[in-house]
Amino acid sequence: MLKNHIKIAWRSLKKQPFFTFLNIFGLAIGVAGGLLISLYILDELSYDTMFADADRIHRVNADIKFGGEDRKFAVTPAPIAEAMNNDLSEVELTTRFRTQGSMLIKRTGTEVNVKELQSTFVDSTFFKMFGLKLLAGDEKTALKSPNTLILTKTAAEKHFDINNAVGQTLLLNNTQTFTVTGVIDDLPKNSFLREHTVFMAMAGYEDSRIVNWGSNNYQTFIKLIPAANIADIQQPLRDFLGKYVIPGVQQFMPGITEEQFKAAGNHLIYSTIPLTDIHLNSDRVAEISPNNSIQSIYILSFIAAFLLVLASVNFMNLSTAHSLKRAKEVGVRKTLGSNKIDLIRQFLVESGLVSFGALLFAILIAVIALPFFNELADKDISMPYGNPFFWLILLAAGIVLGLFSGSYPAFFMSKFIPVEVLKGSNSNSLGGSRVRNGLVIFQFAISVFLIVSTLVVYQQLKYIQNKDLGFSKDQVLVVNDVYALGDQTDSFKKEAKKLGYVKNASLSSFFPTPSARGDSTFAPEDGATDQERAVSMQTWGVDHDYISTLGFEIVAGRDFEKQFKNDSTSIIINESAVSTIGLPLEEVIGKRYTQDLGSDNPKFYTIVGVVKDFHFSPFREDIEALSLHLSTYASAMAIKLNTTDFQNAINGVEDIWNKLAPGQPFDYYFMEDSFERTYRAEQRLSHIFFIFTTLSILIACLGLFGLAAFNAEKRTKEIGVRKVLGATVGQITYKLTQDFLRLVGVGILVALPIGWFAMDKWLQDFSYRINIGWEVFIIAPLLAVTIAIFTVSYQSIKAAVVNPVKSLRTE
């Protein structure tokens, strides 16, 4: 029976190649898009699942409101790990990370440094926590002693054979000597440690042994004992405020109590997040690695579902539209004894053949498109050909898609009454016009929704790119690792400023680009222990040329000036800091603040200037309070260029670098490029929206094209009669097109409010955002209507120009 169904289905599909092609191509596009998005989502969901006991590992977070700032940290104080080990019986193990950023590394006795992008101090429980195995070395002794480290395989191979790595010595940042005690395999790309290659023993990091509950610098991970419930430790963690934190800060603010702390509107809440949730559900200060957003996964999931549903709707639409051609076949087969179940099976087999044909075509499209998709999504995804579950899922998807797409046409056509269809009566009702109309509305509603989303994302990105940042990011070259110059740092700056295309240069470790930064608490001179008047600010060490190099605007007071010797104890703050302090702008200048809370001999800083607020964090965040102070230490130098010949400028600066620091890697970036990287996730989302919106429109147009062809064919005699009676081609075309445009119009009315609501919710994640303008609600409908007109008009005009004699002869 099945073999007979397949033969009949194959013959039926061959009889109508145009209809078959539209169905297979439409389904294939939807399935290919869904497949690519599914591979992306699976990759995102796989982050950090490879670690042993990943389901028992959690990170400790800190939500802190103090000194006018409300911050959500991914870092906690150094002593919290020991406190959790001692106080919480549910905790089996703890491990801390203290990230250090990039490192210059060379083998002892050599001259040439190699730059490693991410390094960190880590506790010796690191291996046991994450179930990592050493390729060389002994995990029982590795990272136990000060000034020891382990490297990833790739990092180790830059210096020596990994089999001989253990016991070798390396010089870090030209200052500290470390002994290699182990080599681990490269960490997976879907791990929160994916960029880290150097792990140094926490035992040699003095700050980690200081009991300071007021400083949050350590990523703290815990592993629960088997069967422990993470909910059971949340309240004990909150109790750490009164048990440890308040007593710990009383040395800075004598007499402060937990009740006073909370009464002043402050809070400190420790909580946990599962390791496997960090990548998609955490966007906190001082994340170890850049994370994605679960929102983007939801958005992509919806797009994938939309594409598959659109493709299935296309199939249903075209199948029900062509039911008129199959009506007599159904009538004859029913007359000859076929029952309803047999007919349903027959039509489901046909839809199954189309579905599997589309599935094979979709896999081919996905394989061809995957390299481009990887580049777009910044991924390294591959087709899991060797995974049997992949093929089982595809097989199941093909069956489900065939059943879903073919179910309505099968049940619809199997209901035809033989007497009526063989007589040809009531033929106009056999195509299921109401259902078709509803499906067309649904298709274009989704397409218009995606058009609105694409336009809003594009406008927000354009707003971000064009918004005044409060400083000049253009033509600013930043040279990293200037500490490698040693005592030649100032000479490097002076020599660079002599170049004709250099306007100015500044040495600092802090620039308005994405980087880890710390807060400090300042108290006024006349209330050094008054928590209600304390001010939490970021503190950046800069030089005298910092403000002029980056083009900050001073709105009150003055810049740092070399003739003022007391500027070593001066600070310049931003407008947000003024708001936090709560004084008028003109009264802030001259006020003195200290960081040495509780000290018998505090060092006071005098506010000498106020700069206009500038953006140094993503637009999702508000501008925070900031203070600038003079510092002689710098990790980078910003060079303001006065030329468009950037390569020549880079070469000139590199020549000076090589002269002063031979053998040291010359690493640089342009500030504008760094700014662009900050919003790369939004840019990727914009591109993905555009591509899959285009695919959804293409699928909808394929369906509309097929329906228009069917409609024109069904009304062939009507067209002939109209032409004989004097109707023009334009009038006939309008008549054939207007019904479809009404459906598109209804789809637009459905989609616009939904699109506005969804994108308004998305924009709420940005502290600085656009208002959705009226032009979006004009461009999207116009685009949809224009596309529909072009799609339908071809078939309408083609039918309208046919000789009426031929039209009237048509049966």
PDB file of C-alpha atoms in Angstrom, residues 478-697:
ATOM      1  CA  VAL A 478      46.214  53.378  21.503  1.00  0.00           C
ATOM      2  CA  VAL A 479      49.516  51.548  22.041  1.00  0.00           C
ATOM      3  CA  ASN A 480      49.304  48.782  24.643  1.00  0.00           C
ATOM      4  CA  ASP A 481      51.875  47.397  27.098  1.00  0.00           C
ATOM      5  CA  VAL A 482      53.949  50.577  27.447  1.00  0.00           C
ATOM      6  CA  TYR A 483      55.268  49.215  30.760  1.00  0.00           C
ATOM      7  CA  ALA A 484      57.497  47.022  28.578  1.00  0.00           C
ATOM      8  CA  LEU A 485      59.457  50.205  27.863  1.00  0.00           C
ATOM      9  CA  GLY A 486      60.615  50.385  31.476  1.00  0.00           C
ATOM     10  CA  ASP A 487      62.108  53.788  32.232  1.00  0.00           C
ATOM     11  CA  GLN A 488      61.801  54.730  28.537  1.00  0.00           C
ATOM     12  CA  THR A 489      58.046  55.387  28.796  1.00  0.00           C
ATOM     13  CA  ASP A 490      58.339  59.175  28.975  1.00  0.00           C
ATOM     14  CA  SER A 491      60.869  59.129  26.133  1.00  0.00           C
ATOM     15  CA  PHE A 492      58.410  57.169  24.002  1.00  0.00           C
ATOM     16  CA  LYS A 493      55.743  59.794  24.598  1.00  0.00           C
ATOM     17  CA  LYS A 494      58.089  62.698  23.848  1.00  0.00           C
ATOM     18  CA  GLU A 495      59.423  61.091  20.654  1.00  0.00           C
ATOM     19  CA  ALA A 496      55.908  60.280  19.450  1.00  0.00           C
ATOM     20  CA  LYS A 497      54.757  63.871  20.004  1.00  0.00           C
ATOM     21  CA  LYS A 498      57.589  65.064  17.753  1.00  0.00           C
ATOM     22  CA  LEU A 499      56.055  63.282  14.751  1.00  0.00           C
ATOM     23  CA  GLY A 500      54.400  65.798  12.431  1.00  0.00           C
ATOM     24  CA  TYR A 501      51.115  63.906  12.275  1.00  0.00           C
ATOM     25  CA  VAL A 502      50.724  63.594  16.066  1.00  0.00           C
ATOM     26  CA  LYS A 503      48.652  66.297  17.787  1.00  0.00           C
ATOM     27  CA  ASN A 504      49.068  65.035  21.349  1.00  0.00           C
ATOM     28  CA  ALA A 505      49.696  61.919  23.432  1.00  0.00           C
ATOM     29  CA  SER A 506      48.733  60.727  26.904  1.00  0.00           C
ATOM     30  CA  LEU A 507      49.877  57.903  29.178  1.00  0.00           C
ATOM     31  CA  SER A 508      47.311  56.093  31.309  1.00  0.00           C
ATOM     32  CA  SER A 509      45.891  52.700  32.247  1.00  0.00           C
ATOM     33  CA  PHE A 510      42.344  53.947  31.760  1.00  0.00           C
ATOM     34  CA  PHE A 511      40.655  54.965  28.538  1.00  0.00           C
ATOM     35  CA  PRO A 512      36.955  55.206  27.627  1.00  0.00           C
ATOM     36  CA  THR A 513      37.029  51.761  26.046  1.00  0.00           C
ATOM     37  CA  PRO A 514      35.723  48.455  27.466  1.00  0.00           C
ATOM     38  CA  SER A 515      37.960  47.321  30.331  1.00  0.00           C
ATOM     39  CA  ALA A 516      37.833  46.207  33.936  1.00  0.00           C
ATOM     40  CA  ARG A 517      37.826  49.079  36.400  1.00  0.00           C
ATOM     41  CA  GLY A 518      37.477  49.457  40.131  1.00  0.00           C
ATOM     42  CA  ASP A 519      35.504  51.753  42.390  1.00  0.00           C
ATOM     43  CA  SER A 520      36.756  53.692  45.397  1.00  0.00           C
ATOM     44  CA  THR A 521      34.764  55.213  48.204  1.00  0.00           C
ATOM     45  CA  PHE A 522      35.453  58.884  48.962  1.00  0.00           C
ATOM     46  CA  ALA A 523      34.320  60.744  52.046  1.00  0.00           C
ATOM     47  CA  PRO A 524      34.227  64.532  52.535  1.00  0.00           C
ATOM     48  CA  GLU A 525      36.809  66.228  54.727  1.00  0.00           C
ATOM     49  CA  ASP A 526      34.228  67.226  57.319  1.00  0.00           C
ATOM     50  CA  GLY A 527      32.594  63.804  57.520  1.00  0.00           C
ATOM     51  CA  ALA A 528      35.165  61.129  56.822  1.00  0.00           C
ATOM     52  CA  THR A 529      33.201  58.354  58.549  1.00  0.00           C
ATOM     53  CA  ASP A 530      29.705  59.450  57.548  1.00  0.00           C
ATOM     54  CA  GLN A 531      28.347  56.713  55.277  1.00  0.00           C
ATOM     55  CA  GLU A 532      25.416  58.864  54.128  1.00  0.00           C
ATOM     56  CA  ARG A 533      27.831  61.389  52.619  1.00  0.00           C
ATOM     57  CA  ALA A 534      30.252  58.848  51.174  1.00  0.00           C
ATOM     58  CA  VAL A 535      30.641  58.880  47.394  1.00  0.00           C
ATOM     59  CA  SER A 536      31.503  55.820  45.318  1.00  0.00           C
ATOM     60  CA  MET A 537      33.471  56.730  42.178  1.00  0.00           C
ATOM     61  CA  GLN A 538      35.632  55.053  39.615  1.00  0.00           C
ATOM     62  CA  THR A 539      39.216  56.322  39.930  1.00  0.00           C
ATOM     63  CA  TRP A 540      41.420  56.653  36.876  1.00  0.00           C
ATOM     64  CA  GLY A 541      45.106  57.469  36.955  1.00  0.00           C
ATOM     65  CA  VAL A 542      46.049  59.844  34.105  1.00  0.00           C
ATOM     66  CA  ASP A 543      48.757  62.316  33.091  1.00  0.00           C
ATOM     67  CA  HIS A 544      48.658  66.067  32.380  1.00  0.00           C
ATOM     68  CA  ASP A 545      47.794  65.579  28.680  1.00  0.00           C
ATOM     69  CA  TYR A 546      44.898  63.193  29.173  1.00  0.00           C
ATOM     70  CA  ILE A 547      41.974  65.612  28.932  1.00  0.00           C
ATOM     71  CA  SER A 548      43.378  67.596  26.018  1.00  0.00           C
ATOM     72  CA  THR A 549      44.352  64.456  24.063  1.00  0.00           C
ATOM     73  CA  LEU A 550      40.885  62.906  24.240  1.00  0.00           C
ATOM     74  CA  GLY A 551      39.028  66.191  23.908  1.00  0.00           C
ATOM     75  CA  PHE A 552      37.039  66.177  27.138  1.00  0.00           C
ATOM     76  CA  GLU A 553      35.133  69.369  27.897  1.00  0.00           C
ATOM     77  CA  ILE A 554      35.821  71.072  31.224  1.00  0.00           C
ATOM     78  CA  VAL A 555      32.585  72.620  32.492  1.00  0.00           C
ATOM     79  CA  ALA A 556      33.948  74.000  35.757  1.00  0.00           C
ATOM     80  CA  GLY A 557      37.383  74.612  37.259  1.00  0.00           C
ATOM     81  CA  ARG A 558      40.526  73.716  35.356  1.00  0.00           C
ATOM     82  CA  ASP A 559      42.664  70.937  33.912  1.00  0.00           C
ATOM     83  CA  PHE A 560      45.753  69.480  35.590  1.00  0.00           C
ATOM     84  CA  GLU A 561      48.655  71.871  35.058  1.00  0.00           C
ATOM     85  CA  LYS A 562      52.349  71.247  35.588  1.00  0.00           C
ATOM     86  CA  GLN A 563      52.951  74.617  37.257  1.00  0.00           C
ATOM     87  CA  PHE A 564      50.706  73.553  40.141  1.00  0.00           C
ATOM     88  CA  LYS A 565      52.895  71.265  42.241  1.00  0.00           C
ATOM     89  CA  ASN A 566      49.950  70.384  44.508  1.00  0.00           C
ATOM     90  CA  ASP A 567      48.112  68.742  41.608  1.00  0.00           C
ATOM     91  CA  SER A 568      49.461  65.409  42.829  1.00  0.00           C
ATOM     92  CA  THR A 569      46.647  65.653  45.404  1.00  0.00           C
ATOM     93  CA  SER A 570      44.064  67.093  43.019  1.00  0.00           C
ATOM     94  CA  ILE A 571      41.201  65.311  41.297  1.00  0.00           C
ATOM     95  CA  ILE A 572      38.892  66.138  38.412  1.00  0.00           C
ATOM     96  CA  ILE A 573      35.413  64.616  38.522  1.00  0.00           C
ATOM     97  CA  ASN A 574      32.605  64.227  35.996  1.00  0.00           C
ATOM     98  CA  GLU A 575      29.083  65.655  36.136  1.00  0.00           C
ATOM     99  CA  SER A 576      27.637  62.365  37.393  1.00  0.00           C
ATOM    100  CA  ALA A 577      29.969  62.564  40.396  1.00  0.00           C
ATOM    101  CA  VAL A 578      28.718  66.096  41.045  1.00  0.00           C
ATOM    102  CA  SER A 579      25.143  64.764  41.038  1.00  0.00           C
ATOM    103  CA  THR A 580      26.141  61.996  43.441  1.00  0.00           C
ATOM    104  CA  ILE A 581      27.805  64.480  45.793  1.00  0.00           C
ATOM    105  CA  GLY A 582      24.621  66.547  45.717  1.00  0.00           C
ATOM    106  CA  LEU A 583      26.132  70.045  45.607  1.00  0.00           C
ATOM    107  CA  PRO A 584      25.733  72.746  42.952  1.00  0.00           C
ATOM    108  CA  LEU A 585      28.434  72.701  40.282  1.00  0.00           C
ATOM    109  CA  GLU A 586      30.046  75.955  41.390  1.00  0.00           C
ATOM    110  CA  GLU A 587      30.284  74.764  45.018  1.00  0.00           C
ATOM    111  CA  VAL A 588      32.055  71.491  44.246  1.00  0.00           C
ATOM    112  CA  ILE A 589      35.333  73.119  43.165  1.00  0.00           C
ATOM    113  CA  GLY A 590      37.711  73.248  46.121  1.00  0.00           C
ATOM    114  CA  LYS A 591      35.972  70.525  48.141  1.00  0.00           C
ATOM    115  CA  ARG A 592      38.299  67.939  49.661  1.00  0.00           C
ATOM    116  CA  TYR A 593      37.684  64.196  49.777  1.00  0.00           C
ATOM    117  CA  THR A 594      39.654  61.224  51.060  1.00  0.00           C
ATOM    118  CA  GLN A 595      39.845  57.528  50.252  1.00  0.00           C
ATOM    119  CA  ASP A 596      41.598  56.774  53.554  1.00  0.00           C
ATOM    120  CA  LEU A 597      38.419  56.157  55.527  1.00  0.00           C
ATOM    121  CA  GLY A 598      39.177  55.607  59.216  1.00  0.00           C
ATOM    122  CA  SER A 599      42.858  56.533  58.886  1.00  0.00           C
ATOM    123  CA  ASP A 600      44.469  58.694  61.586  1.00  0.00           C
ATOM    124  CA  ASN A 601      46.370  60.570  58.907  1.00  0.00           C
ATOM    125  CA  PRO A 602      44.158  60.602  55.786  1.00  0.00           C
ATOM    126  CA  LYS A 603      45.337  61.912  52.438  1.00  0.00           C
ATOM    127  CA  PHE A 604      42.876  64.441  51.005  1.00  0.00           C
ATOM    128  CA  TYR A 605      42.243  65.196  47.335  1.00  0.00           C
ATOM    129  CA  THR A 606      40.995  68.607  46.234  1.00  0.00           C
ATOM    130  CA  ILE A 607      38.493  68.850  43.402  1.00  0.00           C
ATOM    131  CA  VAL A 608      39.971  71.302  40.878  1.00  0.00           C
ATOM    132  CA  GLY A 609      37.788  70.652  37.863  1.00  0.00           C
ATOM    133  CA  VAL A 610      34.656  69.046  36.459  1.00  0.00           C
ATOM    134  CA  VAL A 611      34.476  67.440  33.005  1.00  0.00           C
ATOM    135  CA  LYS A 612      31.306  67.012  31.024  1.00  0.00           C
ATOM    136  CA  ASP A 613      29.898  63.488  31.256  1.00  0.00           C
ATOM    137  CA  PHE A 614      31.324  61.139  28.626  1.00  0.00           C
ATOM    138  CA  HIS A 615      30.440  57.559  27.801  1.00  0.00           C
ATOM    139  CA  PHE A 616      32.967  54.975  28.936  1.00  0.00           C
ATOM    140  CA  SER A 617      30.496  52.099  29.404  1.00  0.00           C
ATOM    141  CA  PRO A 618      28.055  50.569  26.911  1.00  0.00           C
ATOM    142  CA  PHE A 619      24.893  52.539  26.174  1.00  0.00           C
ATOM    143  CA  ARG A 620      22.964  49.917  28.101  1.00  0.00           C
ATOM    144  CA  GLU A 621      24.371  51.479  31.277  1.00  0.00           C
ATOM    145  CA  ASP A 622      24.095  54.921  32.861  1.00  0.00           C
ATOM    146  CA  ILE A 623      27.210  57.097  33.101  1.00  0.00           C
ATOM    147  CA  GLU A 624      28.784  56.500  36.491  1.00  0.00           C
ATOM    148  CA  ALA A 625      30.565  58.837  38.887  1.00  0.00           C
ATOM    149  CA  LEU A 626      34.250  59.197  37.939  1.00  0.00           C
ATOM    150  CA  SER A 627      37.367  60.867  39.280  1.00  0.00           C
ATOM    151  CA  LEU A 628      40.683  61.480  37.509  1.00  0.00           C
ATOM    152  CA  HIS A 629      43.965  61.842  39.379  1.00  0.00           C
ATOM    153  CA  LEU A 630      47.575  62.167  38.313  1.00  0.00           C
ATOM    154  CA  SER A 631      49.547  58.928  38.163  1.00  0.00           C
ATOM    155  CA  THR A 632      52.989  57.948  36.913  1.00  0.00           C
ATOM    156  CA  TYR A 633      51.986  54.347  36.130  1.00  0.00           C
ATOM    157  CA  ALA A 634      50.537  53.575  32.702  1.00  0.00           C
ATOM    158  CA  SER A 635      49.809  50.442  30.719  1.00  0.00           C
ATOM    159  CA  ALA A 636      48.950  52.210  27.444  1.00  0.00           C
ATOM    160  CA  MET A 637      49.414  55.438  25.516  1.00  0.00           C
ATOM    161  CA  ALA A 638      46.745  57.232  23.491  1.00  0.00           C
ATOM    162  CA  ILE A 639      48.027  59.178  20.476  1.00  0.00           C
ATOM    163  CA  LYS A 640      45.795  61.761  18.815  1.00  0.00           C
ATOM    164  CA  LEU A 641      46.630  61.773  15.113  1.00  0.00           C
ATOM    165  CA  ASN A 642      46.291  64.595  12.610  1.00  0.00           C
ATOM    166  CA  THR A 643      46.392  62.527   9.436  1.00  0.00           C
ATOM    167  CA  THR A 644      44.306  60.092   7.415  1.00  0.00           C
ATOM    168  CA  ASP A 645      47.391  58.103   6.395  1.00  0.00           C
ATOM    169  CA  PHE A 646      47.033  55.748   9.333  1.00  0.00           C
ATOM    170  CA  GLN A 647      49.476  53.126   8.091  1.00  0.00           C
ATOM    171  CA  ASN A 648      52.263  55.678   7.807  1.00  0.00           C
ATOM    172  CA  ALA A 649      51.429  56.924  11.315  1.00  0.00           C
ATOM    173  CA  ILE A 650      51.473  53.398  12.725  1.00  0.00           C
ATOM    174  CA  ASN A 651      54.809  52.698  11.052  1.00  0.00           C
ATOM    175  CA  GLY A 652      56.303  55.894  12.495  1.00  0.00           C
ATOM    176  CA  VAL A 653      55.178  55.102  16.051  1.00  0.00           C
ATOM    177  CA  GLU A 654      56.319  51.476  15.664  1.00  0.00           C
ATOM    178  CA  ASP A 655      59.798  52.626  14.590  1.00  0.00           C
ATOM    179  CA  ILE A 656      60.134  54.621  17.826  1.00  0.00           C
ATOM    180  CA  TRP A 657      58.862  51.618  19.801  1.00  0.00           C
ATOM    181  CA  ASN A 658      61.356  49.222  18.219  1.00  0.00           C
ATOM    182  CA  LYS A 659      64.197  51.658  18.908  1.00  0.00           C
ATOM    183  CA  LEU A 660      63.307  52.011  22.592  1.00  0.00           C
ATOM    184  CA  ALA A 661      62.043  48.467  23.244  1.00  0.00           C
ATOM    185  CA  PRO A 662      63.712  46.002  20.871  1.00  0.00           C
ATOM    186  CA  GLY A 663      62.191  42.535  21.089  1.00  0.00           C
ATOM    187  CA  GLN A 664      58.952  43.738  22.670  1.00  0.00           C
ATOM    188  CA  PRO A 665      55.740  43.132  20.664  1.00  0.00           C
ATOM    189  CA  PHE A 666      54.142  46.290  19.302  1.00  0.00           C
ATOM    190  CA  ASP A 667      50.422  45.989  20.041  1.00  0.00           C
ATOM    191  CA  TYR A 668      47.921  48.704  19.182  1.00  0.00           C
ATOM    192  CA  TYR A 669      44.310  49.439  18.323  1.00  0.00           C
ATOM    193  CA  PHE A 670      42.240  52.400  17.238  1.00  0.00           C
ATOM    194  CA  MET A 671      39.807  53.693  19.829  1.00  0.00           C
ATOM    195  CA  GLU A 672      37.049  53.879  17.227  1.00  0.00           C
ATOM    196  CA  ASP A 673      37.490  50.173  16.456  1.00  0.00           C
ATOM    197  CA  SER A 674      37.283  49.309  20.140  1.00  0.00           C
ATOM    198  CA  PHE A 675      34.045  51.266  20.382  1.00  0.00           C
ATOM    199  CA  GLU A 676      32.656  49.307  17.430  1.00  0.00           C
ATOM    200  CA  ARG A 677      33.601  45.994  19.112  1.00  0.00           C
ATOM    201  CA  THR A 678      31.566  47.008  22.162  1.00  0.00           C
ATOM    202  CA  TYR A 679      28.401  46.883  20.066  1.00  0.00           C
ATOM    203  CA  ARG A 680      29.348  43.916  17.933  1.00  0.00           C
ATOM    204  CA  ALA A 681      26.576  41.798  19.485  1.00  0.00           C
ATOM    205  CA  GLU A 682      23.969  44.383  18.476  1.00  0.00           C
ATOM    206  CA  GLN A 683      25.511  44.629  15.000  1.00  0.00           C
ATOM    207  CA  ARG A 684      25.351  40.852  14.600  1.00  0.00           C
ATOM    208  CA  LEU A 685      21.726  40.911  15.717  1.00  0.00           C
ATOM    209  CA  SER A 686      20.990  43.607  13.144  1.00  0.00           C
ATOM    210  CA  HIS A 687      22.602  41.593  10.345  1.00  0.00           C
ATOM    211  CA  ILE A 688      20.818  38.399  11.404  1.00  0.00           C
ATOM    212  CA  PHE A 689      17.496  40.257  11.501  1.00  0.00           C
ATOM    213  CA  PHE A 690      18.094  41.608   8.015  1.00  0.00           C
ATOM    214  CA  ILE A 691      19.037  38.246   6.510  1.00  0.00           C
ATOM    215  CA  PHE A 692      16.215  36.248   8.043  1.00  0.00           C
ATOM    216  CA  THR A 693      13.686  39.017   7.435  1.00  0.00           C
ATOM    217  CA  THR A 694      14.687  38.805   3.774  1.00  0.00           C
ATOM    218  CA  LEU A 695      14.207  35.028   3.860  1.00  0.00           C
ATOM    219  CA  SER A 696      10.782  35.350   5.486  1.00  0.00           C
ATOM    220  CA  ILE A 697       9.708  37.861   2.833  1.00  0.00           C
TER     221      ILE A 697
END
